Short mmCIF file of C-alpha atoms in Angstrom, two decimals:
data_model
loop_
_atom_site.label_atom_id
_atom_site.label_comp_id
_atom_site.label_asym_id
_atom_site.label_seq_id
_atom_site.Cartn_x
_atom_site.Cartn_y
_atom_site.Cartn_z
CA UNK L 1 -36.54 17.79 -35.44
CA UNK L 2 -35.73 18.08 -31.72
CA UNK L 3 -33.05 16.42 -29.70
CA UNK L 4 -33.04 14.68 -26.39
CA UNK L 5 -32.25 17.36 -23.78
CA UNK L 6 -29.63 15.10 -22.28
CA UNK L 7 -27.64 15.59 -25.49
CA UNK L 8 -27.65 19.36 -25.54
CA UNK L 9 -24.76 21.17 -27.23
CA UNK L 10 -20.96 21.89 -28.01
CA UNK L 11 -17.70 23.70 -27.25
CA UNK L 12 -14.21 25.20 -27.97
CA UNK L 13 -10.46 25.56 -27.83
CA UNK L 14 -10.11 28.23 -25.21
CA UNK L 15 -9.20 27.69 -21.52
CA UNK L 16 -11.93 27.13 -18.93
CA UNK L 17 -12.60 30.82 -18.74
CA UNK L 18 -16.06 30.31 -17.38
CA UNK L 19 -15.22 27.59 -14.91
CA UNK L 20 -15.21 30.21 -12.18
CA UNK L 21 -17.97 32.37 -13.59
CA UNK L 22 -21.43 31.76 -14.96
CA UNK L 23 -21.16 32.09 -18.72
CA UNK L 24 -21.24 31.02 -22.29
CA UNK L 25 -20.64 28.25 -24.72
CA UNK L 26 -17.25 27.22 -25.94
CA UNK L 27 -15.89 27.49 -29.33
CA UNK L 28 -16.08 25.83 -32.43
CA UNK L 29 -15.52 23.21 -34.31
CA UNK L 30 -21.53 16.89 -36.39
CA UNK L 31 -23.29 13.73 -36.88
CA UNK L 32 -25.18 14.51 -33.72
CA UNK L 33 -28.84 14.75 -33.01
CA UNK L 34 -30.32 18.24 -33.28
CA UNK L 35 -30.56 19.95 -29.96
CA UNK L 36 -33.02 21.31 -27.61
CA UNK L 37 -32.33 24.51 -25.77
CA UNK L 38 -30.03 24.01 -22.88
CA UNK L 39 -31.00 22.84 -19.43
CA UNK L 40 -28.53 22.70 -16.59
CA UNK L 41 -27.54 19.68 -14.59
CA UNK L 42 -25.78 19.69 -11.26
CA UNK L 43 -22.25 21.00 -11.74
CA UNK L 44 -20.59 17.93 -10.26
CA UNK L 45 -22.68 14.76 -10.09
CA UNK L 46 -20.24 13.20 -7.64
CA UNK L 47 -19.73 16.21 -5.40
CA UNK L 48 -21.86 14.77 -2.61
CA UNK L 49 -19.57 11.75 -2.41
CA UNK L 50 -16.55 13.91 -1.72
CA UNK L 51 -17.67 15.25 1.65
CA UNK L 52 -16.23 14.03 4.91
CA UNK L 53 -12.72 13.31 6.02
CA UNK L 54 -12.09 10.12 4.10
CA UNK L 55 -8.43 9.09 3.77
CA UNK L 56 -6.94 9.94 0.41
CA UNK L 57 -5.83 6.98 -1.67
CA UNK L 58 -2.41 6.95 -3.28
CA UNK L 59 -2.65 7.94 -6.92
CA UNK L 60 -1.61 5.39 -9.52
CA UNK L 61 -0.24 5.37 -13.07
CA UNK L 62 -3.09 5.22 -15.59
CA UNK L 63 -2.41 5.79 -19.29
CA UNK L 64 -4.95 6.30 -22.05
CA UNK L 65 -7.86 8.34 -23.32
CA UNK L 66 -11.45 8.55 -22.11
CA UNK L 67 -13.84 10.48 -24.34
CA UNK L 68 -16.48 11.72 -21.94
CA UNK L 69 -19.93 12.60 -23.28
CA UNK L 70 -19.96 15.68 -21.08
CA UNK L 71 -23.36 16.67 -19.70
CA UNK L 72 -24.67 20.22 -19.77
CA UNK L 73 -23.84 22.12 -16.59
CA UNK L 74 -20.41 20.59 -15.94
CA UNK L 75 -17.22 22.50 -16.64
CA UNK L 76 -14.29 20.86 -18.38
CA UNK L 77 -12.15 21.31 -15.28
CA UNK L 78 -14.77 19.54 -13.15
CA UNK L 79 -14.95 16.72 -15.70
CA UNK L 80 -11.20 16.18 -15.53
CA UNK L 81 -11.33 16.16 -11.72
CA UNK L 82 -14.12 13.57 -11.75
CA UNK L 83 -12.24 11.31 -14.19
CA UNK L 84 -9.02 11.66 -12.25
CA UNK L 85 -10.87 10.63 -9.08
CA UNK L 86 -12.70 7.71 -10.71
CA UNK L 87 -9.44 6.25 -12.01
CA UNK L 88 -7.41 7.42 -9.01
CA UNK L 89 -4.96 8.68 -11.63
CA UNK L 90 -1.83 10.70 -11.02
CA UNK L 91 -2.20 12.90 -14.11
CA UNK L 92 -5.08 14.02 -16.29
CA UNK L 93 -5.96 16.82 -18.70
CA UNK L 94 -8.44 17.56 -21.47
CA UNK L 95 -7.94 18.27 -25.17
CA UNK L 96 -10.05 21.36 -25.80
CA UNK L 97 -12.47 23.07 -23.47
CA UNK L 98 -16.16 22.31 -23.63
CA UNK L 99 -18.05 25.00 -21.75
CA UNK L 100 -20.75 24.27 -19.14
CA UNK L 101 -23.68 25.00 -21.48
CA UNK L 102 -22.32 22.63 -24.12
CA UNK L 103 -22.47 18.84 -24.24
CA UNK L 104 -20.66 16.15 -26.19
CA UNK L 105 -17.15 14.92 -26.71
CA UNK L 106 -14.54 15.96 -24.16
CA UNK L 107 -11.39 13.87 -24.70
CA UNK L 108 -9.60 13.43 -21.38
CA UNK L 109 -5.99 12.26 -21.37
CA UNK L 110 -4.71 10.21 -18.45
CA UNK L 111 -1.04 9.72 -17.62
CA UNK L 112 1.26 9.47 -20.62
CA UNK L 113 -1.64 10.33 -22.96
CA UNK L 114 -1.21 13.94 -21.82
CA UNK L 115 1.90 14.03 -24.04
CA UNK L 116 -0.34 13.58 -27.10
CA UNK L 117 -2.92 16.27 -26.27
CA UNK L 118 -1.64 18.77 -28.91
CA UNK L 119 -2.32 16.26 -31.70
CA UNK L 120 -5.98 16.11 -30.68
CA UNK L 121 -6.39 19.84 -30.17
CA UNK L 122 -4.98 20.54 -33.63
CA UNK L 123 -7.50 18.21 -35.27
CA UNK L 124 -10.87 19.03 -36.76
CA UNK L 125 -13.90 19.67 -34.57
CA UNK L 126 -17.51 18.99 -35.52
CA UNK L 127 -20.46 20.61 -33.83
CA UNK L 128 -24.19 20.67 -34.03
CA UNK L 129 -25.69 23.88 -32.78
CA UNK L 130 -28.98 25.74 -32.65
CA UNK L 131 -29.23 29.44 -33.45
CA UNK L 132 -32.09 31.42 -31.93
CA UNK L 133 -33.03 34.30 -34.24
CA UNK L 134 -34.26 37.75 -33.28
CA UNK L 135 -31.73 38.66 -30.58
CA UNK L 136 -28.02 39.38 -30.45
CA UNK L 137 -26.37 39.03 -27.05
CA UNK L 138 -23.10 40.36 -25.71
CA UNK L 139 -21.72 36.86 -25.15
CA UNK L 140 -23.18 35.56 -28.45
CA UNK L 141 -24.98 32.81 -26.53
CA UNK L 142 -28.05 32.36 -24.38
CA UNK L 143 -26.31 33.47 -21.17
CA UNK L 144 -25.60 37.03 -22.28
CA UNK L 145 -27.44 40.32 -22.16
CA UNK L 146 -29.58 41.27 -25.18
CA UNK L 147 -27.88 44.01 -27.21
CA UNK L 148 -30.03 44.11 -30.38
CA UNK L 149 -33.39 42.74 -31.49
CA UNK L 150 -35.31 42.21 -34.72
CA UNK L 151 -38.83 41.08 -35.62
CA UNK L 152 -37.60 39.59 -38.88
CA UNK L 153 -36.97 35.87 -39.25
CA UNK L 154 -34.88 34.25 -42.00
CA UNK L 155 -36.35 31.80 -44.49
CA UNK L 156 -34.71 28.45 -45.17
CA UNK L 157 -33.85 29.67 -48.67
CA UNK L 158 -32.11 32.79 -47.33
CA UNK L 159 -30.11 30.77 -44.82
CA UNK L 160 -28.99 28.17 -47.36
CA UNK L 161 -27.98 30.89 -49.82
CA UNK L 162 -25.78 32.44 -47.11
CA UNK L 163 -23.87 29.32 -46.05
CA UNK L 164 -21.25 29.35 -48.86
CA UNK L 165 -20.02 32.70 -47.52
CA UNK L 166 -19.09 30.93 -44.28
CA UNK L 167 -17.35 27.94 -45.84
CA UNK L 168 -13.64 27.66 -46.51
CA UNK L 169 -11.06 30.05 -45.10
CA UNK L 170 -12.87 33.11 -43.77
CA UNK L 171 -12.04 36.11 -41.62
CA UNK L 172 -13.74 35.92 -38.23
CA UNK L 173 -13.85 38.40 -35.35
CA UNK L 174 -13.78 36.39 -32.11
CA UNK L 175 -16.46 37.05 -29.49
CA UNK L 176 -15.71 39.71 -26.89
CA UNK L 177 -16.16 37.02 -24.25
CA UNK L 178 -13.28 34.84 -25.40
CA UNK L 179 -9.93 33.80 -23.99
CA UNK L 180 -7.90 35.80 -26.49
CA UNK L 181 -5.35 38.03 -24.79
CA UNK L 182 -5.51 41.81 -25.19
CA UNK L 183 -2.40 43.52 -23.84
CA UNK L 184 -1.77 40.61 -21.54
CA UNK L 185 -5.34 40.20 -20.25
CA UNK L 186 -8.08 37.82 -21.31
CA UNK L 187 -10.75 39.48 -23.44
CA UNK L 188 -13.52 38.02 -21.29
CA UNK L 189 -12.05 39.61 -18.16
CA UNK L 190 -11.99 43.02 -19.85
CA UNK L 191 -15.53 42.59 -21.19
CA UNK L 192 -16.79 41.49 -17.79
CA UNK L 193 -15.29 44.65 -16.28
CA UNK L 194 -17.23 46.77 -18.74
CA UNK L 195 -14.35 47.70 -21.02
CA UNK L 196 -14.85 47.94 -24.76
CA UNK L 197 -12.97 45.05 -26.32
CA UNK L 198 -11.96 45.38 -29.96
CA UNK L 199 -10.61 42.13 -31.36
CA UNK L 200 -8.99 41.90 -34.77
CA UNK L 201 -10.38 39.47 -37.34
CA UNK L 202 -8.34 36.37 -37.98
CA UNK L 203 -8.47 33.60 -40.57
CA UNK L 204 -10.23 30.36 -39.65
CA UNK L 205 -11.21 27.39 -41.77
CA UNK L 206 -14.72 25.95 -41.90
CA UNK L 207 -14.70 22.70 -43.84
CA UNK L 208 -18.45 22.46 -44.09
CA UNK L 209 -21.50 24.23 -42.71
CA UNK L 210 -25.01 22.88 -43.34
CA UNK L 211 -28.55 23.65 -42.26
CA UNK L 212 -29.80 20.48 -40.57
CA UNK L 213 -33.27 21.47 -39.46
CA UNK L 214 -35.57 24.44 -38.94
CA UNK L 215 -38.07 23.38 -36.27
CA UNK L 216 -39.77 26.79 -36.32
CA UNK L 217 -39.21 30.35 -37.52
CA UNK L 218 -37.25 31.28 -34.38
CA UNK L 219 -34.66 28.48 -34.49
CA UNK L 220 -32.35 26.79 -36.98
CA UNK L 221 -30.12 23.78 -36.37
CA UNK L 222 -26.72 23.66 -38.08
CA UNK L 223 -23.77 21.34 -38.35
CA UNK L 224 -20.25 22.69 -38.76
CA UNK L 225 -16.88 21.03 -39.15
CA UNK L 226 -14.07 23.44 -38.49
CA UNK L 227 -10.38 23.87 -37.87
CA UNK L 228 -8.68 25.02 -34.73
CA UNK L 229 -9.65 28.45 -33.42
CA UNK L 230 -13.09 28.79 -35.02
CA UNK L 231 -15.83 30.23 -32.83
CA UNK L 232 -19.32 28.80 -33.29
CA UNK L 233 -20.75 31.73 -31.35
CA UNK L 234 -19.23 34.13 -33.86
CA UNK L 235 -20.81 32.14 -36.70
CA UNK L 236 -24.26 32.60 -35.17
CA UNK L 237 -23.64 36.31 -34.58
CA UNK L 238 -22.35 37.00 -38.09
CA UNK L 239 -25.06 35.01 -39.87
CA UNK L 240 -27.72 36.86 -37.88
CA UNK L 241 -26.29 40.24 -38.82
CA UNK L 242 -26.11 39.50 -42.53
CA UNK L 243 -29.63 38.06 -42.52
CA UNK L 244 -30.87 41.22 -40.78
CA UNK L 245 -32.45 39.29 -37.94
CA UNK L 246 -29.63 38.91 -35.33
CA UNK L 247 -28.92 35.61 -33.64
CA UNK L 248 -27.16 33.78 -30.83
CA UNK L 249 -26.31 30.20 -29.86
CA UNK L 250 -28.98 28.55 -27.73
CA UNK L 251 -27.76 24.93 -27.92
CA UNK L 252 -24.41 23.39 -28.75
CA UNK L 253 -23.01 19.85 -28.95
CA UNK L 254 -19.56 18.64 -30.00
CA UNK L 255 -19.55 15.40 -31.95
CA UNK L 256 -15.97 15.15 -33.23
CA UNK L 257 -12.60 16.10 -31.77
CA UNK L 258 -9.62 15.03 -33.85
CA UNK L 259 -9.74 11.21 -34.08
CA UNK L 260 -12.58 10.88 -31.54
CA UNK L 261 -16.22 10.78 -32.62
CA UNK L 262 -19.56 9.89 -31.01
CA UNK L 263 -18.82 6.16 -31.16
CA UNK L 264 -15.97 6.76 -28.73
CA UNK L 265 -17.98 8.78 -26.19
CA UNK L 266 -19.07 7.38 -22.86
CA UNK L 267 -21.71 9.09 -20.66
CA UNK L 268 -20.68 9.87 -17.11
CA UNK L 269 -23.26 7.55 -15.53
CA UNK L 270 -22.00 4.59 -17.59
CA UNK L 271 -18.43 5.38 -16.64
CA UNK L 272 -19.34 5.57 -12.95
CA UNK L 273 -21.17 2.24 -13.21
CA UNK L 274 -18.12 0.64 -14.83
CA UNK L 275 -15.93 1.99 -12.05
CA UNK L 276 -18.28 0.60 -9.42
CA UNK L 277 -18.21 -2.84 -11.08
CA UNK L 278 -14.42 -2.72 -11.30
CA UNK L 279 -14.20 -1.86 -7.60
CA UNK L 280 -16.24 -4.96 -6.79
CA UNK L 281 -14.08 -7.16 -9.02
CA UNK L 282 -16.65 -7.55 -11.80
CA UNK L 283 -14.74 -5.70 -14.48
CA UNK L 284 -11.69 -3.62 -15.27
CA UNK L 285 -11.21 0.12 -15.66
CA UNK L 286 -8.96 -0.73 -18.59
CA UNK L 287 -12.16 -1.40 -20.57
CA UNK L 288 -12.99 2.32 -20.44
CA UNK L 289 -9.59 3.41 -21.75
CA UNK L 290 -8.56 3.99 -25.35
CA UNK L 291 -4.85 3.52 -26.13
CA UNK L 292 -2.53 6.50 -25.90
CA UNK L 293 -1.65 6.16 -29.58
CA UNK L 294 -5.29 6.67 -30.64
CA UNK L 295 -4.47 10.39 -30.64
CA UNK L 296 -1.75 9.73 -33.22
CA UNK L 297 -3.98 8.26 -35.94
CA UNK L 298 -2.72 10.70 -38.57
CA UNK L 299 0.96 10.08 -37.81
CA UNK L 300 2.95 7.24 -39.44
CA UNK L 301 4.04 4.41 -37.17
CA UNK L 302 7.56 3.03 -37.27
CA UNK L 303 8.52 -0.31 -35.68
CA UNK L 304 12.04 -0.76 -34.32
CA UNK L 305 14.05 -3.60 -32.80
CA UNK L 306 14.45 -4.02 -29.07
CA UNK L 307 18.07 -2.91 -29.32
CA UNK L 308 17.10 0.31 -31.09
CA UNK L 309 14.21 0.77 -28.66
CA UNK L 310 16.66 0.70 -25.75
CA UNK L 311 18.66 3.54 -27.31
CA UNK L 312 15.57 5.62 -28.05
CA UNK L 313 14.30 5.08 -24.52
CA UNK L 314 17.54 6.61 -23.24
CA UNK L 315 16.97 9.62 -25.50
CA UNK L 316 19.63 8.58 -28.02
CA UNK L 317 19.21 8.81 -31.78
CA UNK L 318 19.12 5.63 -33.90
CA UNK L 319 20.62 5.33 -37.37
CA UNK L 320 18.33 4.03 -40.09
CA UNK L 321 19.79 1.08 -41.97
CA UNK L 322 18.83 -1.40 -44.64
CA UNK L 323 16.37 -1.48 -47.47
CA UNK L 324 13.37 -1.31 -45.10
CA UNK L 325 14.46 2.03 -43.63
CA UNK L 326 11.84 4.72 -44.29
CA UNK L 327 12.73 7.25 -46.96
CA UNK L 328 10.33 9.93 -45.73
CA UNK L 329 11.02 12.48 -43.03
CA UNK L 330 8.93 14.11 -40.34
CA UNK L 331 7.14 13.07 -37.17
CA UNK L 332 6.50 9.38 -36.48
CA UNK L 333 5.43 7.38 -33.51
CA UNK L 334 7.77 4.53 -32.73
CA UNK L 335 6.68 1.10 -31.54
CA UNK L 336 8.51 -1.95 -30.29
CA UNK L 337 6.77 -5.34 -30.26
CA UNK L 338 3.51 -3.52 -30.96
CA UNK L 339 3.86 -1.21 -27.95
CA UNK L 340 4.11 2.58 -28.14
CA UNK L 341 7.62 3.76 -27.32
CA UNK L 342 8.17 7.36 -28.44
CA UNK L 343 7.32 10.29 -30.64
CA UNK L 344 10.30 10.98 -32.88
CA UNK L 345 11.55 12.91 -35.88
CA UNK L 346 12.94 11.06 -38.88
CA UNK L 347 15.54 12.88 -40.95
CA UNK L 348 19.10 12.77 -42.18
CA UNK L 349 19.16 9.01 -41.89
CA UNK L 350 18.28 8.75 -38.22
CA UNK L 351 15.42 8.62 -35.72
CA UNK L 352 15.59 11.33 -33.08
CA UNK L 353 13.33 10.78 -30.05
CA UNK L 354 11.29 13.80 -28.92
CA UNK L 355 8.87 12.36 -26.34
CA UNK L 356 9.44 8.98 -24.73
CA UNK L 357 6.50 7.10 -23.20
CA UNK L 358 6.61 5.05 -20.02
CA UNK L 359 3.46 2.93 -20.06
CA UNK L 360 3.99 1.10 -16.79
CA UNK L 361 0.66 0.85 -14.99
CA UNK L 362 -2.96 0.57 -16.11
CA UNK L 363 -3.43 0.84 -19.88
CA UNK L 364 -6.25 0.11 -22.33
CA UNK L 365 -7.41 -3.48 -22.58
CA UNK L 366 -6.17 -5.36 -25.60
CA UNK L 367 -9.54 -5.20 -27.32
CA UNK L 368 -9.55 -1.42 -27.29
CA UNK L 369 -6.51 -1.36 -29.56
CA UNK L 370 -8.83 -2.07 -32.49
CA UNK L 371 -11.19 0.79 -33.30
CA UNK L 372 -14.76 -0.13 -34.19
#
């Protein structure tokens, strides 16, 4: 089973280490279509429109999430820059790097949504990826130099028998070309300079790993759902070594990041078309935004009165009173009249605000407050 090349592959948690160099897939983390081997697209589809000495527009307050279906060939940093320009937004950032050779879900936070980025990055990731057997490469993906080869190819039965060893909490040695710091320097910088990089194994959690397809003896398509810090490239490398055939990632697609799945993704061309319609008065950019609180799906919500909201907005704690006061403790997101107000801690009979939101400006349209 082969996938549409426009829906290539997936990525990771590390910084955009390859944004300024030609390299590798991202890291870790499903219900995606199997992939074809990667093909590049132009790094920035809108770059040609940025030439010339056009006057710069004043940035505006835009708050919410856009889950870009990132195309192959675009870095995460470029994607954020494109979204920031399309929305003319003051602030933007992404929740987990997706490297140039990967495609799929890149959640981009605009405005006050940037305060909720950690909640997305700490969530589960799901990937679909293709392993090419017979070669191990120094980057553990298709961009690297070949370091070992084998004429052997694994059978479906051998692969499926191996998968339980890579499920649950396992010890994983990160790739040499990763953003992990070694004595203050990024491992990929040391590796690029020719230094031998020895990284210690660390525990990661893989919730499930399945063989999706085996289109031929040279390639196998997998789906993995993982916790923070897992490296898909390392999975391919380690499976290849145990199977005695070697292997590397040749296609990667991210299909889940925290609360965001494929139903939330929007391709860049559709987003650009929506922006063009909005500029001509035929629509609203708010239709492309998901509410800031979408990132807080796993956190309890707590409604307060307008009087209590005023205190919280000033950074003051609020005492919990009455029979409806929550008995639990921990992090909550606070709302007033259905509108997000703050992230807070509940404990010792009071609400203590930690991050207060100011949602003045463009926010998600009302209809986007209900997830499909």
